[in-house]
mmCIF file of C-alpha atoms in Angstrom:
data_model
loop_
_atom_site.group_PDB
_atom_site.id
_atom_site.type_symbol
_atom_site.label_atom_id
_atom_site.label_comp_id
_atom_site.label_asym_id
_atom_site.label_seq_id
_atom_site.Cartn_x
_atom_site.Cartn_y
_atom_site.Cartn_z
ATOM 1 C CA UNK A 11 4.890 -2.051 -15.916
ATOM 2 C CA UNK A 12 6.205 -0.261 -13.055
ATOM 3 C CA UNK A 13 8.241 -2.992 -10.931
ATOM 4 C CA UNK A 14 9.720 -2.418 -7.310
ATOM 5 C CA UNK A 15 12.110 -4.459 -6.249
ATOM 6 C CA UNK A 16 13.174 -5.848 -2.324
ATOM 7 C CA UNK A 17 15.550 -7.669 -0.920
ATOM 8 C CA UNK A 18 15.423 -9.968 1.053
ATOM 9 C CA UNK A 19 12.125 -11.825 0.862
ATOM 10 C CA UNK A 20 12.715 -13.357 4.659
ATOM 11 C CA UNK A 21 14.901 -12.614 7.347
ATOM 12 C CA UNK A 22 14.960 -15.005 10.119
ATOM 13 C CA UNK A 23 17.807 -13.918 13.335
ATOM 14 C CA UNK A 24 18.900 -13.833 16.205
ATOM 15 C CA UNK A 25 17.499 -11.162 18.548
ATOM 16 C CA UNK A 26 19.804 -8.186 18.473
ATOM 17 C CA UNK A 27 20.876 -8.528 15.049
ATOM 18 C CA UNK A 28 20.684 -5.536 12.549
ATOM 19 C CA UNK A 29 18.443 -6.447 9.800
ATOM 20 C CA UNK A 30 18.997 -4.504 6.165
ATOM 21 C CA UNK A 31 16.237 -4.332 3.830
ATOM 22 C CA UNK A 32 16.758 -2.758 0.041
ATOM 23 C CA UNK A 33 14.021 -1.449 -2.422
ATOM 24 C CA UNK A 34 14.642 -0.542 -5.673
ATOM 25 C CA UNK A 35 12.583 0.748 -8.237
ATOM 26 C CA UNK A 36 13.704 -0.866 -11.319
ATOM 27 C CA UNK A 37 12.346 0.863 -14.402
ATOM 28 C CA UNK A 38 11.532 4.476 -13.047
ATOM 29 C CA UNK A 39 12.627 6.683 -10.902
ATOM 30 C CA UNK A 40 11.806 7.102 -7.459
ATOM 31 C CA UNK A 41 11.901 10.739 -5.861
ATOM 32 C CA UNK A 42 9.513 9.013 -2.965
ATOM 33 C CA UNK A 43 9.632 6.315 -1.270
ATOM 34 C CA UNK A 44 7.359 4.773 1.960
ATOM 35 C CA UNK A 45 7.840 1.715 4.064
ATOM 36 C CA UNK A 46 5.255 -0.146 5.681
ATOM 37 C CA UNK A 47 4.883 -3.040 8.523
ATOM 38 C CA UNK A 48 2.044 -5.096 7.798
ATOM 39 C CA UNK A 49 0.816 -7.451 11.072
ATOM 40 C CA UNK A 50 -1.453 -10.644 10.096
ATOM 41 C CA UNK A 51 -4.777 -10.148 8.363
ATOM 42 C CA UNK A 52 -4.117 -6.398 9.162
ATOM 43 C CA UNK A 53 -4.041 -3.221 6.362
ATOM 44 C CA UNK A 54 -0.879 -1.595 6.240
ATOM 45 C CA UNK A 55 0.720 0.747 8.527
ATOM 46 C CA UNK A 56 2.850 3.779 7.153
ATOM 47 C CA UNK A 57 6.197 3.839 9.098
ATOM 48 C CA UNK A 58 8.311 6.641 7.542
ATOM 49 C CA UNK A 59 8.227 8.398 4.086
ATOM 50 C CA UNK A 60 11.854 9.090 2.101
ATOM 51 C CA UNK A 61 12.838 11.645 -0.300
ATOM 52 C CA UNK A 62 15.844 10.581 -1.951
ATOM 53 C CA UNK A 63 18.722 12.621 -0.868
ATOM 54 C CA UNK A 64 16.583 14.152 2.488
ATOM 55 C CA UNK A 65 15.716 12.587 5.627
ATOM 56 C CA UNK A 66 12.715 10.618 5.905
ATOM 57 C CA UNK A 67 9.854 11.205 7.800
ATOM 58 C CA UNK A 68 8.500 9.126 10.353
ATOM 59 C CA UNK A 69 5.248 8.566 11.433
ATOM 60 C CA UNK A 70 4.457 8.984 15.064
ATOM 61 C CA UNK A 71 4.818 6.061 17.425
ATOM 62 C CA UNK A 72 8.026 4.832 14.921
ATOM 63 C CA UNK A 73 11.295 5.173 16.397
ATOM 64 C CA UNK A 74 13.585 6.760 14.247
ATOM 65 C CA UNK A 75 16.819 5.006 15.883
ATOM 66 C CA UNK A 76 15.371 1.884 15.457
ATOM 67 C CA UNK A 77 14.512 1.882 12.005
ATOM 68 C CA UNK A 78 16.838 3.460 10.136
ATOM 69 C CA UNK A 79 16.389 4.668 6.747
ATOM 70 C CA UNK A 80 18.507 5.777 3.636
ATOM 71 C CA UNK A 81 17.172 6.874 0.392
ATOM 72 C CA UNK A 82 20.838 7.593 -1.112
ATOM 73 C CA UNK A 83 19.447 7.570 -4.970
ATOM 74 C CA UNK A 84 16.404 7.934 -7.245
ATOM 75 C CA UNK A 85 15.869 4.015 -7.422
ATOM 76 C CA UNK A 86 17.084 2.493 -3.793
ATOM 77 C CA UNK A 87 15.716 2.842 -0.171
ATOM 78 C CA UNK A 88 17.205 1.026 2.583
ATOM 79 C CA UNK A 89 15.575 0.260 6.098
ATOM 80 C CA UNK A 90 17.642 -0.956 9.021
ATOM 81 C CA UNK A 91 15.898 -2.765 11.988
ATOM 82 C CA UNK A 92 18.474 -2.318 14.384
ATOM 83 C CA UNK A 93 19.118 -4.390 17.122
ATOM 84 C CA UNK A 94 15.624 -6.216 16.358
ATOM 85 C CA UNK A 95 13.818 -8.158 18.822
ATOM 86 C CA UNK A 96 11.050 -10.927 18.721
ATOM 87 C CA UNK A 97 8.473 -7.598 18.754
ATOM 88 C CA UNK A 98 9.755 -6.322 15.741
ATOM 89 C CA UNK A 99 8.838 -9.316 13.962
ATOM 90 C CA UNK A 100 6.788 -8.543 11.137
ATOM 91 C CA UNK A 101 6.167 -8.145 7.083
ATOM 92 C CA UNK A 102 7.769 -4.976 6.348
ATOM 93 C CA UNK A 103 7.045 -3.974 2.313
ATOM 94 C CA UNK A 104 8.300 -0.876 0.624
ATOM 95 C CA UNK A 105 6.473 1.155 -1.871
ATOM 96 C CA UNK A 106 7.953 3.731 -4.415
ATOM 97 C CA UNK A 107 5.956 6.592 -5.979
ATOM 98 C CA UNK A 108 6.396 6.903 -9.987
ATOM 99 C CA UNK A 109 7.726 10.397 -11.069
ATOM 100 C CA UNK A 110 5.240 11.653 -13.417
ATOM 101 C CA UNK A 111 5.069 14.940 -15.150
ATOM 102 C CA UNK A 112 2.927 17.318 -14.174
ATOM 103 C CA UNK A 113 0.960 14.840 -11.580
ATOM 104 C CA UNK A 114 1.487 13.073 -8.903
ATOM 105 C CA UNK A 115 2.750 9.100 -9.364
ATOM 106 C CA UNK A 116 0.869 6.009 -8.448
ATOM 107 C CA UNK A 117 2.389 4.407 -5.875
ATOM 108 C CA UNK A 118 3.946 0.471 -6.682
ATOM 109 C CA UNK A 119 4.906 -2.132 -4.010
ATOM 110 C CA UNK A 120 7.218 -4.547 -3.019
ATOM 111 C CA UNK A 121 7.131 -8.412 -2.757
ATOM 112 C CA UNK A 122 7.487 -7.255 1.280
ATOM 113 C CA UNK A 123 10.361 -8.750 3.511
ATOM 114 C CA UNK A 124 8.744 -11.214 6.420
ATOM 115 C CA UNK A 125 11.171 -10.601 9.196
ATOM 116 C CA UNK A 126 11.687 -13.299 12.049
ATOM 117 C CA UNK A 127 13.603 -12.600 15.341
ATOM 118 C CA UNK A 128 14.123 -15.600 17.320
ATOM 119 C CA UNK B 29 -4.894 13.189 8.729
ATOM 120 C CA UNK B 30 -6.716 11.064 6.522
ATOM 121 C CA UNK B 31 -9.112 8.897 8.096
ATOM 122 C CA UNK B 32 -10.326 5.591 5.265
ATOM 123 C CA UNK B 33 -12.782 3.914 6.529
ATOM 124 C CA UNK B 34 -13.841 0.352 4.073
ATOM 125 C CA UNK B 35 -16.525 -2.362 4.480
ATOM 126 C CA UNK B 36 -17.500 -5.027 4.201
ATOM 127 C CA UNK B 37 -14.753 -6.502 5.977
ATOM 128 C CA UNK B 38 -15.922 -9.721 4.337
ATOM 129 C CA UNK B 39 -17.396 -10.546 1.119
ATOM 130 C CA UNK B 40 -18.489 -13.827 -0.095
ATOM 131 C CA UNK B 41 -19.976 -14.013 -3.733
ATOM 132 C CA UNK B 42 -20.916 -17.000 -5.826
ATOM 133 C CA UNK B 43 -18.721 -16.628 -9.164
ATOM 134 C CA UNK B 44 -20.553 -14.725 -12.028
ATOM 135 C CA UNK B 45 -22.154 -12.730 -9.508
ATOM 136 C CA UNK B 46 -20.971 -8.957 -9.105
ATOM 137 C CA UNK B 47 -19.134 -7.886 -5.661
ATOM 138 C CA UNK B 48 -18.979 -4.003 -4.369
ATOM 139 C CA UNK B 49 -16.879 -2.718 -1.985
ATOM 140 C CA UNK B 50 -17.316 0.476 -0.590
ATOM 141 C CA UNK B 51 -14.658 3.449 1.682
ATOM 142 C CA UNK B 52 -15.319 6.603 2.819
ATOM 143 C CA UNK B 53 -12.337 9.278 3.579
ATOM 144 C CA UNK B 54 -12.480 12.395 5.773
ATOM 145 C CA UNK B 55 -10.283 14.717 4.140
ATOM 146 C CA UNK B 56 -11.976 16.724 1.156
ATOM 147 C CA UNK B 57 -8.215 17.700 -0.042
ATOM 148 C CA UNK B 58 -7.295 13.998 -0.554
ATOM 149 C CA UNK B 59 -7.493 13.904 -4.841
ATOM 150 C CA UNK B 60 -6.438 10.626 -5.646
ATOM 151 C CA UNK B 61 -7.597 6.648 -4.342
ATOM 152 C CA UNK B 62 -6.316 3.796 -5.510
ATOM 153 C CA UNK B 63 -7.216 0.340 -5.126
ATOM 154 C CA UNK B 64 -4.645 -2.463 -4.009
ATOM 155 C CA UNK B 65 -5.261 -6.448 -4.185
ATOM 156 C CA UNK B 66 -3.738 -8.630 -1.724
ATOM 157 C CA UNK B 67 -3.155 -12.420 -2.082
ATOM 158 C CA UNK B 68 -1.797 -14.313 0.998
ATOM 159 C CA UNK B 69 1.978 -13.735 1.104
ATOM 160 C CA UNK B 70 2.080 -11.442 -1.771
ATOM 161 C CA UNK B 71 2.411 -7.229 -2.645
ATOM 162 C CA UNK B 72 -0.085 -5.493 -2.836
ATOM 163 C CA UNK B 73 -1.143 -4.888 -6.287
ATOM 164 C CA UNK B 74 -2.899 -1.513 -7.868
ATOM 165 C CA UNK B 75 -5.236 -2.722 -9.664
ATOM 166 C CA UNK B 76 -7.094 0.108 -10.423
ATOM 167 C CA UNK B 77 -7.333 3.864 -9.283
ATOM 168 C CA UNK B 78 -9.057 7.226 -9.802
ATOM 169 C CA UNK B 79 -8.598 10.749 -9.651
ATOM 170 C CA UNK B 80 -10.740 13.885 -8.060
ATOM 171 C CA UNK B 81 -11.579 15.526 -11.536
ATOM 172 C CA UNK B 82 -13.544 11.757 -12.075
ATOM 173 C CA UNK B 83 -16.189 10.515 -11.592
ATOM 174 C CA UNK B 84 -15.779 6.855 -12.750
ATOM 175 C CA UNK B 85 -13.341 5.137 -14.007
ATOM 176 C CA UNK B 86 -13.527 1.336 -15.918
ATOM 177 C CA UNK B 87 -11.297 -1.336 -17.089
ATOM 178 C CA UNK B 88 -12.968 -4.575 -17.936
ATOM 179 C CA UNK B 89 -14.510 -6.080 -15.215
ATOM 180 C CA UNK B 90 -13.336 -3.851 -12.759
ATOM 181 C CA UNK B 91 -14.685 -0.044 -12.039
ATOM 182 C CA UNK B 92 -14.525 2.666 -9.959
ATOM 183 C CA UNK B 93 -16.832 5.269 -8.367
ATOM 184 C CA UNK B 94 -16.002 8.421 -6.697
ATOM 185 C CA UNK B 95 -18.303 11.179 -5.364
ATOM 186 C CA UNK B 96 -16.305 13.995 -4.024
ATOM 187 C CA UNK B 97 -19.077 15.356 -2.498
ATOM 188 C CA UNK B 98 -20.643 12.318 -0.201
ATOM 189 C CA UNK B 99 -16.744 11.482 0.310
ATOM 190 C CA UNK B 100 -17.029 7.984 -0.395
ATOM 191 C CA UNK B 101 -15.323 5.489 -3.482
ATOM 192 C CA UNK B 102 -16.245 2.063 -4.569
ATOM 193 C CA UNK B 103 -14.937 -0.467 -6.186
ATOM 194 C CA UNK B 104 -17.001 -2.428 -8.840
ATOM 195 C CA UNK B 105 -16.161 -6.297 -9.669
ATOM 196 C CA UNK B 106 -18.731 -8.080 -12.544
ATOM 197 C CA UNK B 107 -18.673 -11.514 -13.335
ATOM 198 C CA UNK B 108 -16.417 -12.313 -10.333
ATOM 199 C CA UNK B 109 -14.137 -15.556 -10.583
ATOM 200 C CA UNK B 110 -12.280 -17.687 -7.944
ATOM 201 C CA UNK B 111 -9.021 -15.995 -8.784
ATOM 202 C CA UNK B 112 -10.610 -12.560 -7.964
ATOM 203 C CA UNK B 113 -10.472 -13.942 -4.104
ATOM 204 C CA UNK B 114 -8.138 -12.003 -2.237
ATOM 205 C CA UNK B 115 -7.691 -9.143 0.191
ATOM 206 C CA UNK B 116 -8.821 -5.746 -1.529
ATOM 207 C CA UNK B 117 -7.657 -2.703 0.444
ATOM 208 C CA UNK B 118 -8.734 1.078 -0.893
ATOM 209 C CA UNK B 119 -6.478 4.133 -0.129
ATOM 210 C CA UNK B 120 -6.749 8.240 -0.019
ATOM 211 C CA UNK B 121 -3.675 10.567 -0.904
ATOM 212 C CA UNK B 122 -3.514 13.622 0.736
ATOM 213 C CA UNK B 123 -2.665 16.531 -1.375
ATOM 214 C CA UNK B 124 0.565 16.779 -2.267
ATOM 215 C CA UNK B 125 2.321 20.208 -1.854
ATOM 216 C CA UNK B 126 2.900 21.220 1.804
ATOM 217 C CA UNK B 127 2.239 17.144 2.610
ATOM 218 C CA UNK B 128 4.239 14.234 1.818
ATOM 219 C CA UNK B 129 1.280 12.799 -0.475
ATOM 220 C CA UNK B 130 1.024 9.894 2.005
ATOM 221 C CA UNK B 131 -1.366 7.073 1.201
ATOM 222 C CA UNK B 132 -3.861 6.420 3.985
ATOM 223 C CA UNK B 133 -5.513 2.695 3.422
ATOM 224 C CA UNK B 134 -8.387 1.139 4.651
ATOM 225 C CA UNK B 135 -8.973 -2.010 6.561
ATOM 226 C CA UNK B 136 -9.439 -4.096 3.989
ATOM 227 C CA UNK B 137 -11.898 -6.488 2.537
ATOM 228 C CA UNK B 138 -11.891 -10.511 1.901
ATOM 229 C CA UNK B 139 -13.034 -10.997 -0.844
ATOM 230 C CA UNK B 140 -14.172 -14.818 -1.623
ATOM 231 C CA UNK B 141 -15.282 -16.251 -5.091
ATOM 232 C CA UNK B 142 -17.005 -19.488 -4.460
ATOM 233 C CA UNK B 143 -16.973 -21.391 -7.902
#
């Protein structure tokens, strides 16, 4: 089956630290990727969609600047938290959308990345 | 955009027994829903999903309903079992073509199997 891949699994730094988080899709390619920040007992909230090799898309309210993304190939994403702070705290998962002929992919997830800012 | 909205928020079934969960979506151009389970700490996992040009869709114990007109989806469980407990969370896709095909999810639903 379709398996998405992300590194790292927790995070836990100082506040004003960069944080880097990778996605890969590991057997199929990727054209779209989205990254989500899940809070507690909450459903997931969309923060930006990537095409590889475009900018992404960000969803309103999500600061561009802060979260940086890069969708450099058909099988990674990354998304920087830069200079995080005990707000940005969260569980941040990735999801990347099969490329299927003819239709639209189902979408697979991440094992999610629980960031900590101290 | 999309707007999902899911209940019950909460579901507590004795195991054997059936559990339905039930979303609505406001955009008649969204043509595809998915359903995701959730275990504490874990990814979300599709577990089972359905297309516009369907009606209903089946895989063992779990099923799928979609009326396009009413705008609403449900998801079927029979003969539940403790391991079925978890958070199950629907979603809409908007149209892809001059949108991104975003997923739009619900709230979700925790489900618990009491043995």
């Amino acid at each position: 089956g379709a398996v998405v891949s992300q590194h790292p699994s927790r995070v836990i730094c100082k506040s004003g630290t960069s944080v880097k988080i990778e996605c890969r899709s590991l057997d199929f390619q990727a054209t779209t990727m989205f990254w989500y920040r899940q809070f507690p007992k909450q459903s997931l909230m969309l923060m930006a969609t990537s095409n590889e090799g475009s900018k992404a898309t960000y969803e309103q309210g999500v600061e561009k600047d802060k979260f940086l993304i890069n969708h450099a190939s058909l099988t990674l994403s990354t998304l920087t938290v830069t200079s995080a702070h005990p707000e940005d705290s969260s569980f941040y998962i990735c999801s990347a959308r099969e490329r299927q002929s003819g239709v639209t992919g189902p979408q697979h997830f991440g094992d999610g990345t629980r960031l900590s800012i101290l | 955009g999309e707007n999902v909205e899911q209940h019950p928020s909460t579901l507590s079934v004795q195991e054997g027994d059936s559990a339905v969960i039930k979303c609505t979506y406001s955009d008649s151009a969204s043509n595809y829903f998915p359903w995701y389970k959730q275990e504490l700490g874990k990814r979300p996992q599709l577990i089972i999903d359905i297309r516009s040009n369907v009606g209903e869709k089946k895989d063992q114990r779990i099923a799928v309903t979609l009326n396009k007109t009413a705008k609403h989806f449900s998801l079927h469980i029979t003969e539940t079992q403790p391991e079925d407990s978890a958070v199950y969370f629907c979603a809409a896709r908007e149209r892809q073509g001059s949108t991104l095909g975003r997923l739009y999810f619900g709230r979700g639903t925790q489900l618990t199997v009491w043995p």
